[in-house]
Coordinates of C-alpha atoms in Angstrom, one line a residue:
X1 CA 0.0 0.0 0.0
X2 CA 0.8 3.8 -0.8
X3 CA -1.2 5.5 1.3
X4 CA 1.6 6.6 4.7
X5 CA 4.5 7.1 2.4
X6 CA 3.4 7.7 -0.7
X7 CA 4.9 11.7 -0.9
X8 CA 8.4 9.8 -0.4
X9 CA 8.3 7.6 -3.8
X10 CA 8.8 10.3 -6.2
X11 CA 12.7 10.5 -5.0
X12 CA 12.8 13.9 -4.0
X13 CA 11.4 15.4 -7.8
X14 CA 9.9 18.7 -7.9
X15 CA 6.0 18.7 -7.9
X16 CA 4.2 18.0 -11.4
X17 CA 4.3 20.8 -13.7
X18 CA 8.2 21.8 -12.8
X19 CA 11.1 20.8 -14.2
X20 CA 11.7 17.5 -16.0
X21 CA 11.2 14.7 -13.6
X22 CA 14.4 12.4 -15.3
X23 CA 17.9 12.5 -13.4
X24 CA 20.7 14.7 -15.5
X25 CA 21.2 13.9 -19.3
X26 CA 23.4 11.0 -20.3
X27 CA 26.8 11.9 -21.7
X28 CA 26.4 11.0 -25.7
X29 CA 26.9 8.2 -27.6
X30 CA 28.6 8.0 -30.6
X31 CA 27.3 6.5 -33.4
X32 CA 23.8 6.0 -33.7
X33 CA 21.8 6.5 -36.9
X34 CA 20.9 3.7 -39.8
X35 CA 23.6 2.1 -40.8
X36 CA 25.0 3.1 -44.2
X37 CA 23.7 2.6 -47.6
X38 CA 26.5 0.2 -48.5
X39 CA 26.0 -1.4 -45.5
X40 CA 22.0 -2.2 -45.9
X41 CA 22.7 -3.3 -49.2
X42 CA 24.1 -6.2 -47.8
X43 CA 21.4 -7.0 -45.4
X44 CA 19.4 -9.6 -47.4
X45 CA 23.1 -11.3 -47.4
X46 CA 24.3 -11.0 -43.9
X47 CA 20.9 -13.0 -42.6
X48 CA 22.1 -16.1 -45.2
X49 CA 18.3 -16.2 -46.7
X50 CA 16.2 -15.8 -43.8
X51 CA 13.0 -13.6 -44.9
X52 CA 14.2 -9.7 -44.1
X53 CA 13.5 -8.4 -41.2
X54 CA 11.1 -5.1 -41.5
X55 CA 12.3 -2.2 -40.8
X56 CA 11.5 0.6 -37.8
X57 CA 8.4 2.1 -38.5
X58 CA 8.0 6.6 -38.4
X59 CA 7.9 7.4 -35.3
X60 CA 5.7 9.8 -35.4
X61 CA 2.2 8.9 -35.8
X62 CA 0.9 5.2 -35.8
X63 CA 0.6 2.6 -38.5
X64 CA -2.5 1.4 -39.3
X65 CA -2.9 -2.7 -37.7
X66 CA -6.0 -3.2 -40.5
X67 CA -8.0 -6.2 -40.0
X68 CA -9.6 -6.3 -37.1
X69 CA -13.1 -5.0 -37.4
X70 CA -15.2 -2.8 -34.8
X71 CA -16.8 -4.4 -32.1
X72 CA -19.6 -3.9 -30.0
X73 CA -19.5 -2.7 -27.0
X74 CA -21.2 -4.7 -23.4
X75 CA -21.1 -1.7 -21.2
X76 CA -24.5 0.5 -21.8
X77 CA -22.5 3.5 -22.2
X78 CA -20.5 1.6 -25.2
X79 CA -18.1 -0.5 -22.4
X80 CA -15.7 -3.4 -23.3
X81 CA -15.9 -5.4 -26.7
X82 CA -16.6 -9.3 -26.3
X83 CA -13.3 -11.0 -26.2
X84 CA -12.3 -12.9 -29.3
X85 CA -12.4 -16.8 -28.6
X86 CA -12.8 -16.1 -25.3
X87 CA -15.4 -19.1 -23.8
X88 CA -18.7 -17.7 -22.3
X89 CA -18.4 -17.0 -18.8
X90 CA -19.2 -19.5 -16.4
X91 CA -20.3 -21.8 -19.3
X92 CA -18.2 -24.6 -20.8
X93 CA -15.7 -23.8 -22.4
X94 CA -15.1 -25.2 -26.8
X95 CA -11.7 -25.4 -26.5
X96 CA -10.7 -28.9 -25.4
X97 CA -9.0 -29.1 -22.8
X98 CA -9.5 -25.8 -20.8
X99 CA -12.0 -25.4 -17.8
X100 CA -15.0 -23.4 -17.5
X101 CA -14.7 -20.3 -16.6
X102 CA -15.1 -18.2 -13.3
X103 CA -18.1 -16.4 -12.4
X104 CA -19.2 -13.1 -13.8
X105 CA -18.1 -9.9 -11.9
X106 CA -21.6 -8.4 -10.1
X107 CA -23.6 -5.9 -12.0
X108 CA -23.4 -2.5 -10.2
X109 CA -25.3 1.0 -10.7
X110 CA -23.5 3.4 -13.0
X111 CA -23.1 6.4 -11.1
X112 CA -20.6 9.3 -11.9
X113 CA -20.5 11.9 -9.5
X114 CA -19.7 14.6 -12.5
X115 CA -21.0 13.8 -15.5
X116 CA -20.9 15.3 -19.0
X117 CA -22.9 13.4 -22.2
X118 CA -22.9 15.4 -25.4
X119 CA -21.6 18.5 -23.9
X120 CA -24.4 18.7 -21.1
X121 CA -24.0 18.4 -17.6
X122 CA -26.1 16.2 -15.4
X123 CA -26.5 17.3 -12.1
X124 CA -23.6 16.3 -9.4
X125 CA -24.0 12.9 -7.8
X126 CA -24.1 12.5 -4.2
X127 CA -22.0 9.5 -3.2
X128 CA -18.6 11.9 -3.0
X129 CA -17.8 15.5 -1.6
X130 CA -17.4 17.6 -4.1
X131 CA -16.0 21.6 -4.5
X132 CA -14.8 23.7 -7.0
X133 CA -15.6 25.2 -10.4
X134 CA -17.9 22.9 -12.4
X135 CA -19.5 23.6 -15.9
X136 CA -20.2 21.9 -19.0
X137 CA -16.7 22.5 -20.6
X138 CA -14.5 22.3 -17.3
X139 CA -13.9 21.3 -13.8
X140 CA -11.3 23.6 -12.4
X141 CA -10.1 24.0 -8.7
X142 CA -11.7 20.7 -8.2
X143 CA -12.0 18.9 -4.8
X144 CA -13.4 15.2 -5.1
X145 CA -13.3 12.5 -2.5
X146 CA -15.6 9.2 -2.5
X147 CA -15.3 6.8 -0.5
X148 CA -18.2 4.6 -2.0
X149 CA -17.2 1.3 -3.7
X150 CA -17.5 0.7 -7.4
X151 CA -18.6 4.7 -7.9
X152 CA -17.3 6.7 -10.9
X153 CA -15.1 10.2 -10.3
X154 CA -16.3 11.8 -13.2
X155 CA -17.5 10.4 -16.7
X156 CA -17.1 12.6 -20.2
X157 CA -19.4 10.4 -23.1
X158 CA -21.1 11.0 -26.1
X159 CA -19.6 13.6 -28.1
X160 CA -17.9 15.7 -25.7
X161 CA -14.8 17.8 -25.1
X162 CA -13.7 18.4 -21.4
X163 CA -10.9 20.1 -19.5
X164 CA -9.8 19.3 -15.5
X165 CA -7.5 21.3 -13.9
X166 CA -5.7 21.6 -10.8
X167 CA -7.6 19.3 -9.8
X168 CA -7.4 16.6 -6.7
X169 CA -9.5 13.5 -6.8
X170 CA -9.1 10.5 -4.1
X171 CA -11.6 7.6 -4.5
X172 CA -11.5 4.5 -2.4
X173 CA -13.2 1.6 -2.1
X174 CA -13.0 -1.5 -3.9
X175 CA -14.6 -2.2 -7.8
X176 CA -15.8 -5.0 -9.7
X177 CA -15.0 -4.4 -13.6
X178 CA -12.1 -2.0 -15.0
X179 CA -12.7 -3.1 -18.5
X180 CA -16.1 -1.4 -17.4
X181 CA -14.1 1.7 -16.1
X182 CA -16.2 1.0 -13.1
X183 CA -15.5 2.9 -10.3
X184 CA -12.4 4.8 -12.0
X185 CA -11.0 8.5 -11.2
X186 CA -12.0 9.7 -14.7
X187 CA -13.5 7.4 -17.2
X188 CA -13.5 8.9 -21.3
X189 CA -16.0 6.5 -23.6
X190 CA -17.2 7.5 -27.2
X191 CA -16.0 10.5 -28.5
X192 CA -15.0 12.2 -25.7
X193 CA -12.0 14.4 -25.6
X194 CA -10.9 14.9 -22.4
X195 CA -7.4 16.8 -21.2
X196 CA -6.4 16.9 -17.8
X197 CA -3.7 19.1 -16.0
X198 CA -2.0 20.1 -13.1
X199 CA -4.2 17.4 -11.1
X200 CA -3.4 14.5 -8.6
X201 CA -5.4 11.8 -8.6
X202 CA -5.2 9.2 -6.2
X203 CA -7.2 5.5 -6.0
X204 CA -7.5 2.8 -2.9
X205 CA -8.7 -0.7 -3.7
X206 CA -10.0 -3.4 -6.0
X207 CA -9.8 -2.7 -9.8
X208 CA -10.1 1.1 -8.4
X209 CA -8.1 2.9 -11.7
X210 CA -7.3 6.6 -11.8
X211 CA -8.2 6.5 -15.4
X212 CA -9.6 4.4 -17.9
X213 CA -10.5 5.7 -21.9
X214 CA -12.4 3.2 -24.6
X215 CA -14.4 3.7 -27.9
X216 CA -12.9 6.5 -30.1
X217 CA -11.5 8.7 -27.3
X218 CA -8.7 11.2 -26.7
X219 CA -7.3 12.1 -23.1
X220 CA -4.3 13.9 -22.7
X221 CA -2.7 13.9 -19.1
X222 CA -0.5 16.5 -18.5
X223 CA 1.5 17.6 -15.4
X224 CA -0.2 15.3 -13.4
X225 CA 0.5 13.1 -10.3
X226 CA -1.2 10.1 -10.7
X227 CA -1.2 7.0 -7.5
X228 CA -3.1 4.0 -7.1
X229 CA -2.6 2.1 -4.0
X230 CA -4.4 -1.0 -5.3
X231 CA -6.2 -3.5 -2.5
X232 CA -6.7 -6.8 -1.7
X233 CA -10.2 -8.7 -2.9
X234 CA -12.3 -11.2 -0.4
X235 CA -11.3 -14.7 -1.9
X236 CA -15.2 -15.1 -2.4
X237 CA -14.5 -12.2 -4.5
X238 CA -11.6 -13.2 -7.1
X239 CA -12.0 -13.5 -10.3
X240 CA -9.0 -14.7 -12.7
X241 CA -9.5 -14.2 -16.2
X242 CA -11.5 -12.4 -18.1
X243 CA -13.7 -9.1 -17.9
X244 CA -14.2 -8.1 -14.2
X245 CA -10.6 -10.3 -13.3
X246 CA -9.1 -9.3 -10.0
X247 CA -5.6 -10.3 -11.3
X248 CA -3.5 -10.9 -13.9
X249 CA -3.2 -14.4 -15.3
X250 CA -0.9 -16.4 -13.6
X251 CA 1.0 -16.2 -16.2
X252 CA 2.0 -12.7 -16.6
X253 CA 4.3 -13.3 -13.8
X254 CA 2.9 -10.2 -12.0
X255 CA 0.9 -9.0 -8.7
X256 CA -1.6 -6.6 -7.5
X257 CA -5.1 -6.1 -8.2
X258 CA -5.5 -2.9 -9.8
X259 CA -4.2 -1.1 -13.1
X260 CA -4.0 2.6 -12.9
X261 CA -4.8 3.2 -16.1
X262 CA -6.3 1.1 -18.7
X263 CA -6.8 2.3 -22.5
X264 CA -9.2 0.0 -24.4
X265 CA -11.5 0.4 -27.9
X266 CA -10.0 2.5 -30.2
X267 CA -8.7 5.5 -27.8
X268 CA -5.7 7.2 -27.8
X269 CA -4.0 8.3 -24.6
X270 CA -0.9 10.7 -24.2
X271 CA 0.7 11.3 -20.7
X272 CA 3.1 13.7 -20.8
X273 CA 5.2 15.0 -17.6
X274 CA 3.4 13.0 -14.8
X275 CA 4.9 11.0 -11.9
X276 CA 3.1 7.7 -11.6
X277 CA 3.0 5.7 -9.2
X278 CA 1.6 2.2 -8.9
X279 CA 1.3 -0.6 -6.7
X280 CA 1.5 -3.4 -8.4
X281 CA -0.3 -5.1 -11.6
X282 CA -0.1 -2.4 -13.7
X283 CA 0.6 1.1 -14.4
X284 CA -0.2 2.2 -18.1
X285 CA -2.0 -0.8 -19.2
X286 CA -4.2 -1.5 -22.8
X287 CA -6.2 -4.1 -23.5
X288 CA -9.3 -5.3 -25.3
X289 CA -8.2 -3.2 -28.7
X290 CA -10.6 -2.8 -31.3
X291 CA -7.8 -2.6 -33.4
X292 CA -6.4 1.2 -33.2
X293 CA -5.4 1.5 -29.4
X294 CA -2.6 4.1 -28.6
X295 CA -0.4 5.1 -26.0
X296 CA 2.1 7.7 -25.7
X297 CA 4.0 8.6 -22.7
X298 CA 6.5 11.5 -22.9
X299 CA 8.8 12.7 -20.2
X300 CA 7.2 10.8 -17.7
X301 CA 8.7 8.9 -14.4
X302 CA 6.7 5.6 -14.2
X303 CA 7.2 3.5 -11.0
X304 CA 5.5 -0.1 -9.9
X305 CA 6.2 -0.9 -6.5
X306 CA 5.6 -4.4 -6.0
X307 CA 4.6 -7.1 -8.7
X308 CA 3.7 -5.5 -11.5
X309 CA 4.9 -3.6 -15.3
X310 CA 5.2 0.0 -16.7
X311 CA 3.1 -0.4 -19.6
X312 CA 1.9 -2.9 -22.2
X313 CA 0.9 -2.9 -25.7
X314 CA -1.6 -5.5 -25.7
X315 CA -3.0 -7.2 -29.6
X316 CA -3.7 -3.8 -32.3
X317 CA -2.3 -1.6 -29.8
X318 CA 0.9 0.9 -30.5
X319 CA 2.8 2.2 -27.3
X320 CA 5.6 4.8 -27.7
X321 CA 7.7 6.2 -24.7
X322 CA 9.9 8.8 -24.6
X323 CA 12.6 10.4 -22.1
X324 CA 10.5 8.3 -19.6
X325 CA 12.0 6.0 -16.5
X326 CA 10.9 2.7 -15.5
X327 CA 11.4 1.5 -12.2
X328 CA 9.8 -1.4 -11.5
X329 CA 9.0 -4.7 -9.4
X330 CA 8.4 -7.3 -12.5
X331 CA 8.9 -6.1 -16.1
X332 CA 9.2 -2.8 -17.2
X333 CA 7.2 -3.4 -20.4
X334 CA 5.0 -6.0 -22.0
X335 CA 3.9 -7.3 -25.3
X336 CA 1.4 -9.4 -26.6
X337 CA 0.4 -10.8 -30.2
X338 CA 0.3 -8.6 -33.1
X339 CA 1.6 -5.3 -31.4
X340 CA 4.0 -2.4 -31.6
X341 CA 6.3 -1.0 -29.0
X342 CA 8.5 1.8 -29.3
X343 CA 10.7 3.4 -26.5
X344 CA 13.5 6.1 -27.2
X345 CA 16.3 7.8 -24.6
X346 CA 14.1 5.9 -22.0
X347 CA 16.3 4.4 -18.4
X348 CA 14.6 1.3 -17.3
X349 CA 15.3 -0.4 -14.2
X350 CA 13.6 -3.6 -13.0
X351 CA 13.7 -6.1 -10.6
X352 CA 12.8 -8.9 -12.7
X353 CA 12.3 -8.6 -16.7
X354 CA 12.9 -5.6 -18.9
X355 CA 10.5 -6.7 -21.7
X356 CA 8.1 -10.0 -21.6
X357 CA 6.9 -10.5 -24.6
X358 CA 3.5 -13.5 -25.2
X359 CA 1.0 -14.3 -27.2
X360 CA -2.8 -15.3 -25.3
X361 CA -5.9 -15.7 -27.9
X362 CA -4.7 -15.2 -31.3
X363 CA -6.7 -16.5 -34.4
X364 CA -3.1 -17.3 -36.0
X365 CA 1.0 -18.5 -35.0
X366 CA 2.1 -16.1 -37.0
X367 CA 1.3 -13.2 -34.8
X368 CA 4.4 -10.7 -35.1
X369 CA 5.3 -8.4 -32.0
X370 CA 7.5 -5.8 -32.7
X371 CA 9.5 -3.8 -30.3
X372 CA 11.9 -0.9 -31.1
X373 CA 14.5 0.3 -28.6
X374 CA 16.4 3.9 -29.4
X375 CA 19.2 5.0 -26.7
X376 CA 17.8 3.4 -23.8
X377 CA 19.3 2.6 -20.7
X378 CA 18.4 -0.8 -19.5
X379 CA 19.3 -2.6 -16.1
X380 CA 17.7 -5.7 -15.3
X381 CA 18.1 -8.3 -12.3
X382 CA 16.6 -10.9 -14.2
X383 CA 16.6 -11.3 -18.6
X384 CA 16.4 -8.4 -20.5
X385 CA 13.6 -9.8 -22.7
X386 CA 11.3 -12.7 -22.0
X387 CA 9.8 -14.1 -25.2
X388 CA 7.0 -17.0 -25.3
X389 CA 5.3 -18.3 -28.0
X390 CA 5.3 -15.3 -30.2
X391 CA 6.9 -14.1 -33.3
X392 CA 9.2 -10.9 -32.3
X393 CA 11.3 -8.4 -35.0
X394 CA 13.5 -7.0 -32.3
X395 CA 15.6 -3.2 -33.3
X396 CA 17.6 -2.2 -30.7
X397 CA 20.0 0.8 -31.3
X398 CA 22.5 2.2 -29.4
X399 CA 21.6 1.0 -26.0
X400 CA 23.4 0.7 -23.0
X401 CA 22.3 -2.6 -21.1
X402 CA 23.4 -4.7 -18.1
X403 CA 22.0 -8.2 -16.6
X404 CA 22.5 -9.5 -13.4
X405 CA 21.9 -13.0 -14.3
X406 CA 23.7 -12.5 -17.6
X407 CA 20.6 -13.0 -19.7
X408 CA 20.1 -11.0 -22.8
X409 CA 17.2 -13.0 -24.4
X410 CA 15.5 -16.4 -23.5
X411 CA 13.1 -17.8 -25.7
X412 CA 10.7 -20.5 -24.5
X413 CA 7.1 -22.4 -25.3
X414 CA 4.0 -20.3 -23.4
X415 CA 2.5 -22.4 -20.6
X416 CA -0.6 -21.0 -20.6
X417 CA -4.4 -22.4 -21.2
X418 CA -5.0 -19.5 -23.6
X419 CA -2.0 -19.6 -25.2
X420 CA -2.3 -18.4 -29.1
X421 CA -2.3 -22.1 -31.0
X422 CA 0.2 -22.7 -34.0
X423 CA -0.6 -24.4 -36.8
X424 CA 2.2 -26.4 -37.9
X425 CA 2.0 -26.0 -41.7
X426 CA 1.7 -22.2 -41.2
X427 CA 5.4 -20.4 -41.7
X428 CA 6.4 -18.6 -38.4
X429 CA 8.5 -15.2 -38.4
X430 CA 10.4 -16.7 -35.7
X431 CA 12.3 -14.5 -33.1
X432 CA 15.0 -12.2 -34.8
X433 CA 16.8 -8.6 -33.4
X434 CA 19.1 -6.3 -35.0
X435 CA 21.8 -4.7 -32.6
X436 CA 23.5 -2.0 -33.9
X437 CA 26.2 0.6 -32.6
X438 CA 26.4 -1.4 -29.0
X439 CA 28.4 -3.3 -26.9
X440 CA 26.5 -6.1 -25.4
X441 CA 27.1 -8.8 -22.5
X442 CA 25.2 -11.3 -22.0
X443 CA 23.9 -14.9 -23.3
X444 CA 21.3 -15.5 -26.0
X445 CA 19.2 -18.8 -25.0
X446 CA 17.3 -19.9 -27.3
X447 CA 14.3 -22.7 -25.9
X448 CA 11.1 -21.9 -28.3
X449 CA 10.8 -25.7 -30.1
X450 CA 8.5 -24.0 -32.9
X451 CA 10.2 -20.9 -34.0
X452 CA 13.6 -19.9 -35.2
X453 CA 15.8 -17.2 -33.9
X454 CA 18.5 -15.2 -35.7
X455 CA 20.6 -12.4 -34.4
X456 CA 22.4 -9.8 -36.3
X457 CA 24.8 -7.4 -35.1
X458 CA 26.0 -4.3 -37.1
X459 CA 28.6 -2.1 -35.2
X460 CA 28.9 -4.2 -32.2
X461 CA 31.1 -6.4 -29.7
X462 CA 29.0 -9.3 -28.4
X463 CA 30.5 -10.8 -25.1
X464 CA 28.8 -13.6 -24.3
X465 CA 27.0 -17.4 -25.4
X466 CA 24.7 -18.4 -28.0
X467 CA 22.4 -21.2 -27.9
X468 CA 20.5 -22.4 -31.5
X469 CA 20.4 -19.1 -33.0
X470 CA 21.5 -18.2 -36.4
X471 CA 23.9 -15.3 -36.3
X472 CA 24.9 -12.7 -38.8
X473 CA 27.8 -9.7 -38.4
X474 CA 29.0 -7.1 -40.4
X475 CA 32.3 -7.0 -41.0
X476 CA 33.2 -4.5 -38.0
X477 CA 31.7 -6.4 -35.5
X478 CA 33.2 -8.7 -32.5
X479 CA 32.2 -12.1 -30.6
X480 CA 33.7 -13.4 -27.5
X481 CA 32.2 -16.7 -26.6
X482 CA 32.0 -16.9 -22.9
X483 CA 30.3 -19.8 -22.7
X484 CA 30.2 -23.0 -25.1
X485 CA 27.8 -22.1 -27.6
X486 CA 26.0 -23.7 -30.9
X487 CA 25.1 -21.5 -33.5
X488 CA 24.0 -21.4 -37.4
X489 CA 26.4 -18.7 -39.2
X490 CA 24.3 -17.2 -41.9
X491 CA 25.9 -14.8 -44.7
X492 CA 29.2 -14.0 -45.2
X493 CA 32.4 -13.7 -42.2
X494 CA 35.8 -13.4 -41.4
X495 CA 36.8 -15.9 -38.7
X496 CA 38.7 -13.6 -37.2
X497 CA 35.7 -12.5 -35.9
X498 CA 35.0 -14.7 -33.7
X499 CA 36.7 -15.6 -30.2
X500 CA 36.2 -18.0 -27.5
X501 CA 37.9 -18.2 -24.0
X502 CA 40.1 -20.9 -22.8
X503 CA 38.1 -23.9 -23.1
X504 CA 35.2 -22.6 -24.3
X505 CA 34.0 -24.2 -27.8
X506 CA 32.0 -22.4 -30.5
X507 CA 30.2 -25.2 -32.4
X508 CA 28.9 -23.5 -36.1
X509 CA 26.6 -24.9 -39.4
X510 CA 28.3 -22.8 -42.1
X511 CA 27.0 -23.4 -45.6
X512 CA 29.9 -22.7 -47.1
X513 CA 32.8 -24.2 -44.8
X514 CA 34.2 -26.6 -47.1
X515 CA 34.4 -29.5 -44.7
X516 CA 34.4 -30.0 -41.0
X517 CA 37.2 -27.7 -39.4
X518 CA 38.7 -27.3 -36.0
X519 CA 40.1 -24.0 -35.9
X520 CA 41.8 -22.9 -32.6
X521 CA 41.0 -18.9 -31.5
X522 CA 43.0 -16.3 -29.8
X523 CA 41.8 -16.3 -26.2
X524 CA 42.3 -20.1 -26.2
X525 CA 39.2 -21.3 -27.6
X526 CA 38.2 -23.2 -30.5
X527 CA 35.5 -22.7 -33.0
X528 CA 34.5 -26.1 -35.1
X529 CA 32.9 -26.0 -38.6
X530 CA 30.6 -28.2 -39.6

């Protein structure tokens, strides 16, 4: 819980709305940029065949995912879209195999204590006390404090633009549905626009969020302080998957019971210059895309206190984060199915994972995550990226990173009951990242039985093992085997290249070695051709 000390987790930065919350600039980095025309000519060749890996998207603006249709809504005022595949709840469920699902989270009264349809204000609810300066258009100087379980701060719906400033909201009390938006600080739904500045908002309990947007929204956060102390539900009360869940799945690898912020449908959210603070599950969390979901956090400092991540882009979502830290119990970020994730001049700190990246109730194996990492600082106890049972293109440029456990990547099969199904004559991406401009150490293990990884490294000094990957360098680049490793080498290299330490052995499929080959290496290893 937050509540008696939560004034001392922002590490001594100014108050929202001052100066930048990140610590002092990092000295530059040489080097960083595309790498040169001469150079990506040779691409196609340095991955020895394997289909080309696609390149970083603008990053400005979003691509457009295409091909997933509009849904309908559940919630009366246009809620959360049915889950694809997802069984009925509490009815059996059609895939064989997996049990039934939990029961249904209760029905509860909607009740917003300021609420704004179409641009006309209803009159003020009476569940919470509430003071300041409220129109149609605007609640400024805004005092709000409920204490009433599964009640609504203030709801903007219809077609409606709205403006909160310096405003302080504190609602407690434990909810029931946060895909509903039930019970959340400030809940966006059709075509509201809603910006909100200079505000704290602060939650207590059960799927209690600060904010939640869905449909074809737009809320901008700005200057804001934003806490959520989470809770802990009756057992009679828990519900694990699904709409109304109390938790994550098992899964995930996180705790908690609340997500500060949740962005569903087709909204787009920016948070720009806010200290957030979260307990555990989640803070900046999507889910439940209709297909366009977007998330944008600029300049932000981001921190989970026990189990939980910084943000996730869930299936048809795009997340972007900028000059943002991360520090965090469990993963920093997450990424599931057919997704995009971009983070630049970002310091990430976790306790566990930097990046998990899954796949849970696809139509299709070949799924492709994509995450793309620009000048990022990343320090993780645990590996830096977690990836199972999804297809991953992963850029990462100019980075400084460093892994307790000496982990860079580990691949593996997802152990879940809703893990997205292959099909075994459908071609797989596989698992493939692009270093460039970096020096990296730390071991590549590679434990996925249905999908290929490959590994290519332009401007770099790899210290470390690789397990079943297929590798690729260009011709400037280094690799000290620290560890005895088995690799395919794909395109064309110098074995001078290549090193091993004393009594380390570098076992390598090369097309064109002639015939099998011992060859002895300078720091005492050997590297045999076969």
């Amino acid at each position: 819980m937050i509540t008696e000390a939560y004034k001392t987790l922002f590490y001594g930065m100014p108050k929202a709305g001052g100066p930048t919350v990140l610590p002092p600039a990092l000295p530059p980095r040489p080097g960083f940029g595309a790498p040169p025309e001469e150079e990506g000519a040779k691409s196609a060749a340095l991955m020895g065949g394997m289909p080309p890996m696609s390149g970083m998207p603008p990053m400005g603006g979003m691509p457009p995912m295409g091909g997933m249709p509009p849904m309908s809504g559940m919630h009366p005022m246009g809620g959360m879209p049915p889950m694809g595949g997802m069984p009925p709840m509490g009815g059996e469920s059609p895939m064989p195999g997996l049990p039934p699902m939990m029961k249904k989270p209760p029905v509860v009264e909607f009740r917003p204590q300021i609420e704004v349809v179409d641009g006309q204000l209803s009159p003020l609810g009476t569940d919470a006390s509430v003071e300041g300066n409220i129109t149609a258009e605007c609640a400024e100087n805004l005092k709000l404090i409920c204490d009433v379980p599964a009640v609504n701060g203030i709801y903007v719906g219809g077609d409606s633009r709205y403006t909160i400033k310096n405003a302080d909201i504190y609602m407690t009390g434990d909810c029931v549905n946060d895909f509903d938006g039930n019970g959340a600080g400030v809940q966006v739904m059709q075509k509201g626009n809603v910006l909100i500045e200079n505000s704290v908002i602060r939650t207590a309990g059960v799927l209690r969020s600060c904010l939640m947007a869905n449909d074809s929204t737009r809320m901008e956060i700005n200057d804001c302080e934003l806490i959520c102390e989470g809770g802990v539900p009756k057992p009679e009360n828990v519900i694990p998957a699904g709409p109304g869940m109390t938790q994550a799945p098992a899964s995930m690898e996180v705790d908690g019971h609340s997500r500060l912020s949740l962005s569903t449908g087709n909204s787009h959210s920016f948070f720009n210059r806010c200290k957030i603070v979260s307990d555990g599950w989640a803070a900046l969390s999507t889910d439940a895309s209709y297909g366009d979901t977007y998330l944008e956090i600029n300049d932000c400092d981001i921190k989970v206190i026990n189990g939980g991540y910084g943000t996730f882009a869930d299936e048809g979502t795009v997340v972007e984060a900028n000059r943002t830290r991360f520090d965090v119990a469990s993963h920093c970020a997450m990424v599931c199915g057919k997704a995009i994730m971009r983070m630049n001049d970002c310091q990430l700190l976790s306790e566990r994972y930097g990046f998990f990246i899954l796949a849970v109730l696809g139509t299709s194996g070949s799924q492709l995550a994509e995450l793309y990492l620009n000048r990022c600082d990343i320090h993780t106890k645990e590996d830096v990226l977690k990836v199972n049972g999804n297809n991953l293109n992963w850029d990462v440029r100019n980075c400084m990173i460093e892994t307790e456990n000496g982990c860079i990547i580990r691949s593996g099969k997802f152990n879940d009951l809703m893990a997205t199904r292959i099909n075994k004559e459908e071609p797989l991406y596989g698992i493939k990242a692009v270093f460039s401009d970096m020096e990296l150490k730390g071991d590549f293990i590679h434990e996925d039985p249905d999908r290929a990884m490959a590994l290519r490294f332009s401007r770099c000094h790899l210290y470390g093992a690789v397990s079943k990957a297929h590798i690729a360098m260009d011709d400037v680049s280094r690799w000290t085997a620290t560890k005895n490793s088995e690799v395919y080498i794909n395109g064309k290299i110098d074995f001078s290249q290549i090193d091993a330490l004393d009594g380390v052995t570098i076992t390598a499929s090369y097309e064109k070695a002639p015939e099998h080959k011992e060859i002895p290496l300078a720091s005492g290893g050997w590297l045999i051709l076969n």
